[in-house]
Coordinates of C-alpha atoms and ligand atoms in Angstrom, one line a residue:
M7 CA 115.0 48.3 120.1
R8 CA 114.2 51.7 119.4
N9 CA 116.8 54.2 117.5
T10 CA 116.6 56.2 120.4
D11 CA 118.1 53.8 122.9
L12 CA 120.4 52.2 120.3
F13 CA 122.5 55.8 119.9
E14 CA 122.5 56.6 123.9
M15 CA 124.3 53.2 124.0
A16 CA 126.7 53.6 120.9
K17 CA 127.0 57.8 122.3
R18 CA 129.0 55.7 125.8
Y19 CA 131.0 53.6 123.3
M20 CA 131.7 55.6 120.0
P21 CA 132.8 59.1 120.2
G22 CA 129.6 61.1 119.1
G23 CA 128.1 57.5 118.6
V24 CA 129.2 57.1 115.3
S25 CA 131.8 56.1 113.0
S26 CA 131.4 59.3 110.6
P27 CA 130.3 63.0 112.1
V28 CA 127.9 63.3 109.7
R29 CA 125.6 60.1 110.5
A30 CA 125.1 61.7 113.9
F31 CA 122.0 64.2 112.5
K32 CA 123.8 67.2 114.2
A33 CA 123.4 69.2 111.1
V34 CA 119.5 68.9 110.8
G35 CA 118.7 68.0 114.3
G36 CA 116.9 65.1 116.1
N37 CA 118.0 62.1 116.4
P38 CA 119.5 59.9 114.1
I39 CA 118.6 56.5 112.5
V40 CA 119.6 53.0 113.6
V41 CA 120.2 50.6 111.0
E42 CA 118.4 47.1 110.5
K43 CA 119.3 46.6 107.1
A44 CA 118.8 47.5 103.0
K45 CA 117.5 46.0 100.0
G46 CA 117.5 47.7 96.8
S47 CA 116.6 51.5 96.4
K48 CA 115.4 50.6 100.2
I49 CA 116.9 51.3 103.9
W50 CA 115.0 50.0 107.4
D51 CA 115.7 51.2 110.8
V52 CA 115.9 48.3 113.9
E53 CA 112.5 49.9 114.8
G54 CA 111.3 48.0 111.6
K55 CA 110.2 51.5 109.6
E56 CA 111.2 51.8 105.7
Y57 CA 112.8 55.0 104.1
I58 CA 113.3 55.4 100.3
D59 CA 116.5 56.0 100.3
F60 CA 118.7 58.6 98.7
L61 CA 121.4 58.7 100.4
C62 CA 122.8 55.3 99.1
S63 CA 125.8 55.4 100.9
W64 CA 126.9 58.8 99.8
G65 CA 127.0 57.4 96.8
P66 CA 128.8 53.8 96.1
L67 CA 125.2 51.9 95.5
I68 CA 124.9 53.1 91.7
L69 CA 122.9 49.7 91.8
G70 CA 121.3 49.9 94.8
H71 CA 122.1 48.2 98.4
S72 CA 123.0 44.5 98.3
H73 CA 122.0 43.7 94.1
P74 CA 122.4 40.3 94.0
L75 CA 124.8 39.3 91.2
V76 CA 127.7 42.0 94.1
V77 CA 126.3 40.1 96.6
E78 CA 127.0 36.6 94.9
A79 CA 130.3 37.6 93.8
I80 CA 131.2 38.4 97.3
F81 CA 130.1 35.6 98.9
Q82 CA 131.6 32.8 96.5
Q83 CA 135.3 35.1 96.9
A84 CA 134.7 34.7 100.6
Q85 CA 135.2 30.8 100.4
K86 CA 138.1 31.1 98.8
G87 CA 139.7 33.7 101.3
L88 CA 139.1 37.0 102.2
S89 CA 142.5 38.7 102.3
Y90 CA 145.7 37.3 101.4
G91 CA 148.4 40.7 101.5
L92 CA 149.4 39.2 98.4
T93 CA 148.8 40.3 94.5
N94 CA 144.8 38.4 93.4
V95 CA 143.8 37.6 90.0
H96 CA 140.7 40.0 90.8
E97 CA 143.4 43.4 91.4
I98 CA 144.3 42.4 88.2
T99 CA 141.3 42.5 86.1
L100 CA 140.0 45.3 87.5
S101 CA 143.0 48.0 87.0
Q102 CA 142.5 47.0 83.4
M103 CA 139.0 47.5 83.6
V104 CA 139.0 51.1 84.5
C105 CA 142.5 51.6 82.7
Q106 CA 140.3 51.1 79.8
L107 CA 137.7 53.2 81.2
V108 CA 138.5 56.0 82.7
P109 CA 140.4 58.5 80.1
S110 CA 143.2 59.6 81.7
I111 CA 144.5 56.6 83.3
E112 CA 147.6 54.2 82.3
K113 CA 147.8 53.0 85.8
V114 CA 146.4 52.8 89.1
R115 CA 146.7 52.0 92.5
F116 CA 144.0 50.4 95.1
V117 CA 143.8 52.1 98.5
S118 CA 141.0 51.6 101.1
S119 CA 139.0 54.8 101.0
G120 CA 138.5 58.0 98.7
T121 CA 141.1 59.5 101.7
E122 CA 143.6 57.6 100.6
A123 CA 143.8 57.9 97.0
T124 CA 143.8 61.5 97.6
M125 CA 145.9 62.1 100.3
S126 CA 149.1 59.4 97.6
A127 CA 147.8 61.8 95.0
I128 CA 149.2 64.4 96.6
R129 CA 152.6 63.6 98.1
L130 CA 153.1 61.7 94.1
A131 CA 152.1 65.4 92.5
R132 CA 154.6 67.1 94.9
A133 CA 157.3 64.3 94.3
Y134 CA 156.2 64.2 89.9
T135 CA 157.1 68.6 90.6
K136 CA 159.6 68.2 93.6
R137 CA 157.1 71.0 94.9
K138 CA 155.1 72.1 97.6
Y139 CA 152.0 74.3 97.5
V140 CA 149.1 72.6 96.9
V141 CA 145.5 74.1 95.1
K142 CA 142.3 73.3 96.5
F143 CA 138.9 75.0 96.2
D144 CA 136.0 76.6 99.1
G145 CA 133.5 73.8 100.4
C146 CA 135.2 70.9 98.1
Y147 CA 135.7 67.3 100.7
H148 CA 138.4 65.6 99.6
G149 CA 138.8 63.5 102.6
H150 CA 140.2 63.8 105.8
Y151 CA 143.9 64.2 104.7
D152 CA 145.4 67.4 106.5
S153 CA 146.9 68.6 103.8
L154 CA 143.2 68.9 102.1
L155 CA 141.7 69.5 105.3
V156 CA 142.2 74.0 105.9
S157 CA 139.7 76.2 104.9
G158 CA 140.4 79.8 103.5
G159 CA 140.6 83.2 105.0
S160 CA 138.8 86.3 103.5
G161 CA 140.6 87.3 100.0
V162 CA 139.5 85.9 96.5
A163 CA 142.8 82.9 97.0
T164 CA 144.3 82.6 100.5
F165 CA 146.5 80.2 102.2
G166 CA 144.9 78.1 103.7
V167 CA 143.8 77.6 108.1
P168 CA 143.3 74.5 109.9
G169 CA 140.4 73.4 108.9
T170 CA 140.1 71.6 112.5
A171 CA 142.0 71.0 115.6
G172 CA 145.1 68.8 114.9
V173 CA 146.0 70.6 111.3
P174 CA 149.5 72.6 112.1
E175 CA 149.4 75.4 110.4
E176 CA 152.4 75.4 108.8
L177 CA 150.8 71.9 106.7
A178 CA 148.0 74.8 106.4
K179 CA 149.9 77.2 104.8
L180 CA 150.5 74.9 101.9
T181 CA 147.4 74.8 100.5
L182 CA 145.8 77.7 98.9
V183 CA 142.0 78.1 98.8
L184 CA 140.2 79.9 95.3
P185 CA 136.2 79.7 95.0
Y186 CA 135.0 77.3 93.2
N187 CA 134.0 78.3 89.3
D188 CA 136.3 81.1 89.4
H189 CA 138.4 81.1 86.5
L190 CA 140.1 84.1 86.8
A191 CA 141.3 83.2 90.7
V192 CA 142.8 80.3 89.5
K193 CA 144.2 82.8 87.0
E194 CA 146.1 84.6 89.2
A195 CA 146.5 82.6 91.9
F196 CA 149.3 80.8 89.7
N197 CA 150.3 84.3 88.0
K198 CA 151.4 85.3 91.2
Y199 CA 152.4 81.0 92.3
G200 CA 152.6 79.1 89.5
E201 CA 156.3 78.2 89.7
D202 CA 155.9 76.4 93.1
I203 CA 152.3 75.1 92.7
A204 CA 153.0 71.2 92.9
C205 CA 149.0 70.4 91.9
V206 CA 145.6 71.8 91.6
I207 CA 143.2 68.9 92.7
V208 CA 139.2 70.0 92.3
E209 CA 135.5 67.6 92.1
P210 CA 134.6 68.8 88.9
V211 CA 131.4 67.7 89.6
A212 CA 131.5 69.4 93.2
G213 CA 129.0 67.4 95.8
N214 CA 129.8 68.0 98.7
M215 CA 128.6 72.0 99.1
G216 CA 125.6 70.4 97.6
V217 CA 125.7 69.5 93.8
V218 CA 127.9 72.4 91.9
V219 CA 128.0 71.9 88.4
P220 CA 131.7 73.6 86.9
D221 CA 131.7 75.9 84.3
F222 CA 133.3 74.6 80.8
E223 CA 135.4 77.3 81.3
F224 CA 136.7 76.9 84.4
L225 CA 137.8 73.5 84.2
K226 CA 139.4 74.8 80.7
V227 CA 141.4 76.9 82.8
L228 CA 142.7 74.6 85.3
R229 CA 144.0 72.3 82.1
K230 CA 145.6 75.0 80.9
E231 CA 147.0 77.2 84.1
T232 CA 148.3 73.9 85.2
E233 CA 150.2 72.7 82.2
K234 CA 151.0 76.1 81.4
Y235 CA 152.8 76.2 85.1
G236 CA 153.9 72.5 84.9
A237 CA 151.5 71.9 87.7
L238 CA 149.8 68.2 88.1
L239 CA 145.7 68.7 87.7
I240 CA 143.9 66.2 89.6
F241 CA 140.5 65.6 89.9
D242 CA 138.9 64.2 92.9
E243 CA 136.3 61.6 90.7
V244 CA 135.1 59.7 94.1
I245 CA 131.6 61.0 93.5
T246 CA 131.8 61.3 90.0
G247 CA 133.9 58.2 89.0
F248 CA 131.3 56.6 87.1
R249 CA 128.7 58.1 88.6
V250 CA 128.4 60.7 85.4
S251 CA 128.7 58.9 82.8
L252 CA 131.5 55.1 82.9
G253 CA 134.5 57.5 82.1
G254 CA 133.6 59.7 84.6
A255 CA 133.1 63.6 84.3
Q256 CA 136.6 63.6 82.9
E257 CA 134.5 62.2 79.8
L258 CA 131.9 64.1 80.5
F259 CA 133.7 67.4 79.5
G260 CA 136.9 65.9 77.7
I261 CA 138.5 66.7 80.3
N262 CA 142.4 64.6 81.3
P263 CA 143.1 65.4 84.0
D264 CA 147.1 64.2 85.2
I265 CA 145.8 62.1 87.8
T266 CA 142.4 60.9 89.0
C267 CA 141.4 59.2 92.7
L268 CA 137.9 56.9 92.4
G269 CA 136.3 55.4 95.6
K270 CA 132.5 54.9 95.9
I271 CA 131.5 53.3 93.1
L272 CA 134.6 51.8 92.0
G273 CA 134.2 49.1 95.4
G274 CA 130.6 48.9 94.8
G275 CA 130.3 49.5 98.4
M276 CA 132.7 47.7 99.7
P277 CA 135.4 49.6 100.9
L278 CA 137.9 50.7 97.8
G279 CA 139.7 53.8 96.3
A280 CA 142.4 54.2 93.2
Y281 CA 144.9 56.8 91.9
G282 CA 145.9 56.5 88.5
G283 CA 147.2 58.6 85.4
R284 CA 149.4 58.7 83.1
E285 CA 152.6 55.9 83.7
E286 CA 155.0 58.2 83.6
I287 CA 153.8 60.0 86.4
M288 CA 152.1 56.6 88.1
D289 CA 155.5 54.7 88.1
L290 CA 156.7 57.0 90.6
V291 CA 155.0 55.2 93.2
S292 CA 156.9 52.1 95.2
P293 CA 157.8 49.6 94.0
Q294 CA 158.7 51.0 90.5
G295 CA 159.7 54.3 91.5
F296 CA 160.5 56.4 95.4
V297 CA 157.2 58.1 96.5
Y298 CA 155.9 55.4 99.2
Q299 CA 152.4 53.9 99.9
A300 CA 151.1 50.9 100.7
G301 CA 147.8 49.2 103.3
T302 CA 147.5 45.6 104.6
L303 CA 144.3 45.0 103.1
S304 CA 144.5 47.6 99.6
G305 CA 143.6 44.9 96.2
N306 CA 141.8 42.7 98.6
P307 CA 139.8 40.4 97.0
L308 CA 136.2 41.2 98.5
S309 CA 136.1 44.9 97.6
M310 CA 137.9 44.3 93.7
V311 CA 134.5 41.5 93.1
A312 CA 132.5 44.0 93.9
G313 CA 134.2 46.3 92.3
I314 CA 134.7 44.2 89.3
K315 CA 130.5 43.3 89.1
T316 CA 129.2 46.5 90.1
I317 CA 130.9 47.4 87.0
E318 CA 130.4 44.7 84.6
M319 CA 126.9 45.7 85.4
L320 CA 126.9 49.3 84.1
T321 CA 129.2 48.3 81.1
K322 CA 126.5 46.5 79.6
E323 CA 123.4 48.0 81.0
K324 CA 124.3 51.4 79.8
P325 CA 122.1 53.2 82.7
Y326 CA 122.9 56.9 82.7
S327 CA 120.3 57.8 80.8
Y328 CA 117.4 55.6 82.6
L329 CA 119.5 56.8 86.1
E330 CA 119.0 60.6 84.0
L331 CA 115.5 60.3 83.5
L332 CA 114.5 59.2 87.0
T333 CA 116.5 61.7 88.5
K334 CA 114.4 64.3 86.0
K335 CA 111.3 63.1 87.6
L336 CA 112.2 63.4 91.0
V337 CA 114.0 66.8 90.8
D338 CA 110.6 68.4 88.4
G339 CA 107.8 67.3 90.8
I340 CA 110.1 68.5 93.8
S341 CA 110.9 71.6 92.2
E342 CA 106.9 71.9 91.2
L343 CA 106.0 71.0 95.1
L344 CA 108.4 73.7 96.1
K345 CA 107.0 76.6 93.9
E346 CA 102.8 75.4 94.8
K347 CA 104.2 76.2 98.4
G348 CA 105.7 79.3 97.6
I349 CA 109.4 77.7 98.8
P350 CA 112.5 79.4 97.6
H351 CA 114.5 76.8 96.5
R352 CA 117.6 76.4 93.5
I353 CA 117.7 72.2 92.7
N354 CA 121.2 71.6 90.9
W355 CA 121.2 68.4 88.6
I356 CA 124.1 66.3 86.9
A357 CA 123.1 62.4 86.0
S358 CA 121.6 61.2 88.8
M359 CA 123.0 63.2 91.6
F360 CA 121.4 66.5 92.6
T361 CA 120.4 69.1 95.9
L362 CA 117.8 71.0 96.4
F363 CA 119.4 73.9 98.2
F364 CA 116.7 76.7 100.0
T365 CA 117.6 79.4 98.7
R366 CA 116.8 82.5 96.0
G367 CA 120.4 82.8 93.5
D368 CA 121.8 80.4 91.9
V369 CA 124.4 78.5 93.4
R370 CA 127.9 78.3 91.8
D371 CA 130.2 78.1 94.9
F372 CA 130.1 78.1 98.5
K373 CA 129.2 81.1 98.8
S374 CA 126.0 80.8 97.5
A375 CA 125.6 77.7 98.6
K376 CA 125.9 79.0 102.6
A377 CA 123.3 81.3 101.6
S378 CA 121.0 78.2 101.7
D379 CA 118.4 78.9 105.0
V380 CA 119.8 75.8 106.8
D381 CA 117.3 75.6 109.5
M382 CA 114.4 75.0 107.0
F383 CA 116.4 72.2 105.4
G384 CA 116.3 70.5 108.7
K385 CA 112.5 71.0 109.1
F386 CA 112.1 69.4 105.5
F387 CA 114.8 66.8 106.5
R388 CA 113.4 65.5 109.5
A389 CA 109.4 66.0 108.4
L390 CA 110.4 63.8 105.0
L391 CA 112.3 60.9 107.7
G392 CA 109.0 61.6 109.4
Q393 CA 107.6 60.6 106.0
G394 CA 110.1 57.5 104.5
I395 CA 112.1 59.1 102.9
L396 CA 115.7 59.3 103.8
I397 CA 118.0 62.2 102.2
P398 CA 121.2 63.2 102.8
P399 CA 121.6 64.8 106.9
S400 CA 122.9 68.0 105.5
Q401 CA 121.8 71.1 103.6
F402 CA 125.5 70.4 101.5
E403 CA 125.6 67.3 100.3
A404 CA 124.4 65.4 97.2
W405 CA 121.1 63.1 96.9
F406 CA 121.7 60.1 95.2
L407 CA 119.8 57.5 92.6
S408 CA 120.5 54.1 91.7
L409 CA 119.0 51.2 89.8
A410 CA 116.6 49.9 91.9
H411 CA 114.6 53.2 92.2
T412 CA 111.9 52.6 89.9
Q413 CA 109.4 55.2 88.8
E414 CA 106.9 54.3 91.6
D415 CA 109.8 54.7 93.6
I416 CA 109.5 58.3 92.6
D417 CA 106.1 58.9 91.8
I418 CA 105.4 57.7 96.2
A419 CA 108.5 59.4 97.4
L420 CA 106.3 62.6 95.7
E421 CA 103.4 61.8 97.4
K422 CA 105.4 61.5 100.7
I423 CA 107.4 64.9 100.2
K424 CA 104.4 66.4 99.5
K425 CA 102.5 65.7 102.2
A426 CA 105.7 66.1 104.1
L427 CA 105.6 69.7 102.8
G428 CA 102.3 69.9 104.3
S429 CA 103.2 69.7 108.1
L430 CA 106.2 72.2 107.7
Ligands
PLP519 N1 136.8 62.9 97.8 C1 135.1 63.0 97.2 C2 134.8 64.3 96.4 C3 134.3 63.0 98.3 O1 133.0 63.0 98.4 C4 135.1 61.8 99.3 C5 134.2 61.2 100.5 O2 132.6 61.2 100.5 C6 136.4 61.9 100.1 C7 137.1 62.3 98.4 C8 137.1 60.5 100.1 O3 136.4 59.5 100.5 P1 136.5 58.4 101.7 O4 135.8 58.8 102.6 O5 135.9 57.2 101.5 O6 137.6 58.4 102.7

């Protein structure tokens, strides 16, 4: 069957035809593809068309699709049980690995998604501090939890308004929204409301307004102000965990948050999230403490073994400088092609994630990201798809590379991008 026919059918049974909104390609126009299979750096649609995949399932697949060791571990485990609803030995192994690798984590609780991790972290921070207010940054996404699905008003530091239908205004008002990378706004907010702020949650490298690398001063001020006022600092490392380095952004920048949220790579492509931090904080979580949080499939052995194998590979192979070189080759190549065509652009990148923004100015927060030409991005996306290159279907997302991508993939991708640009 064709992509279009299947998607029409999908729309009859699922809202918008998808299980997560951005998959409908609304931000770029055109029809979404329906996936048949994937392997390594490639993905195929139901029409048999092959794409080099720079979406990588939005980040988890740092080893590429279906890495043989991960698949074998899942296969072996599946024969011994899919879920027990009781503690299993793999949970203990993975929790130990996380505590050893992520600098600020002494204890960790597994959940099934990034959203669950951030939601639970906020609840824990509110319980620990006995305060209500949460600070978040405009353009950062932390999953679809009510308190975090808010947008800012027109001022620099504003109390949130619901970012979607269904979030009560009363709840949105408990979230203070500040511009990313603006350390002065952080100081001002703490000066005014510091005694009532439970926590600050931040993507220590933003990925959800497109990639925005933080000023070191910004992260430093976050750490200093939260400490000064007794609020907790939450690093949402759902994307950056095991991506920008084994120990995440906190290891890279040398700044320890109080609570860390993990997801994506942690589960190696299986549904998995986690939140962790200092023992003194984590021991407030039930049944040790009085902050309730639970999950039927939490710690399920399939996600555990996929996570263990993925992190074992990363620990053994230490692929970060290779991935960085590969990413640089792609980023430099794209930039060169765009310069030749005289197309204004900026590329923000770190480690093996990057975003190409169609804009003239530097992108350092959501406001500057939004100055990008999204129509141009839509045309670029569709031309790339036509050439067999899959990138995130939105200007405000990150491209990811994996260990399965080869130098040859990058050469081929650049050739195809050149052709695509020629057709614009
Ligand atoms: N936090 C960040 C930084 C994310 O990028 C995402 C998802 O993309 C989430 C949280 C939510 O994770 P999930 O989609 O697994 O609920």
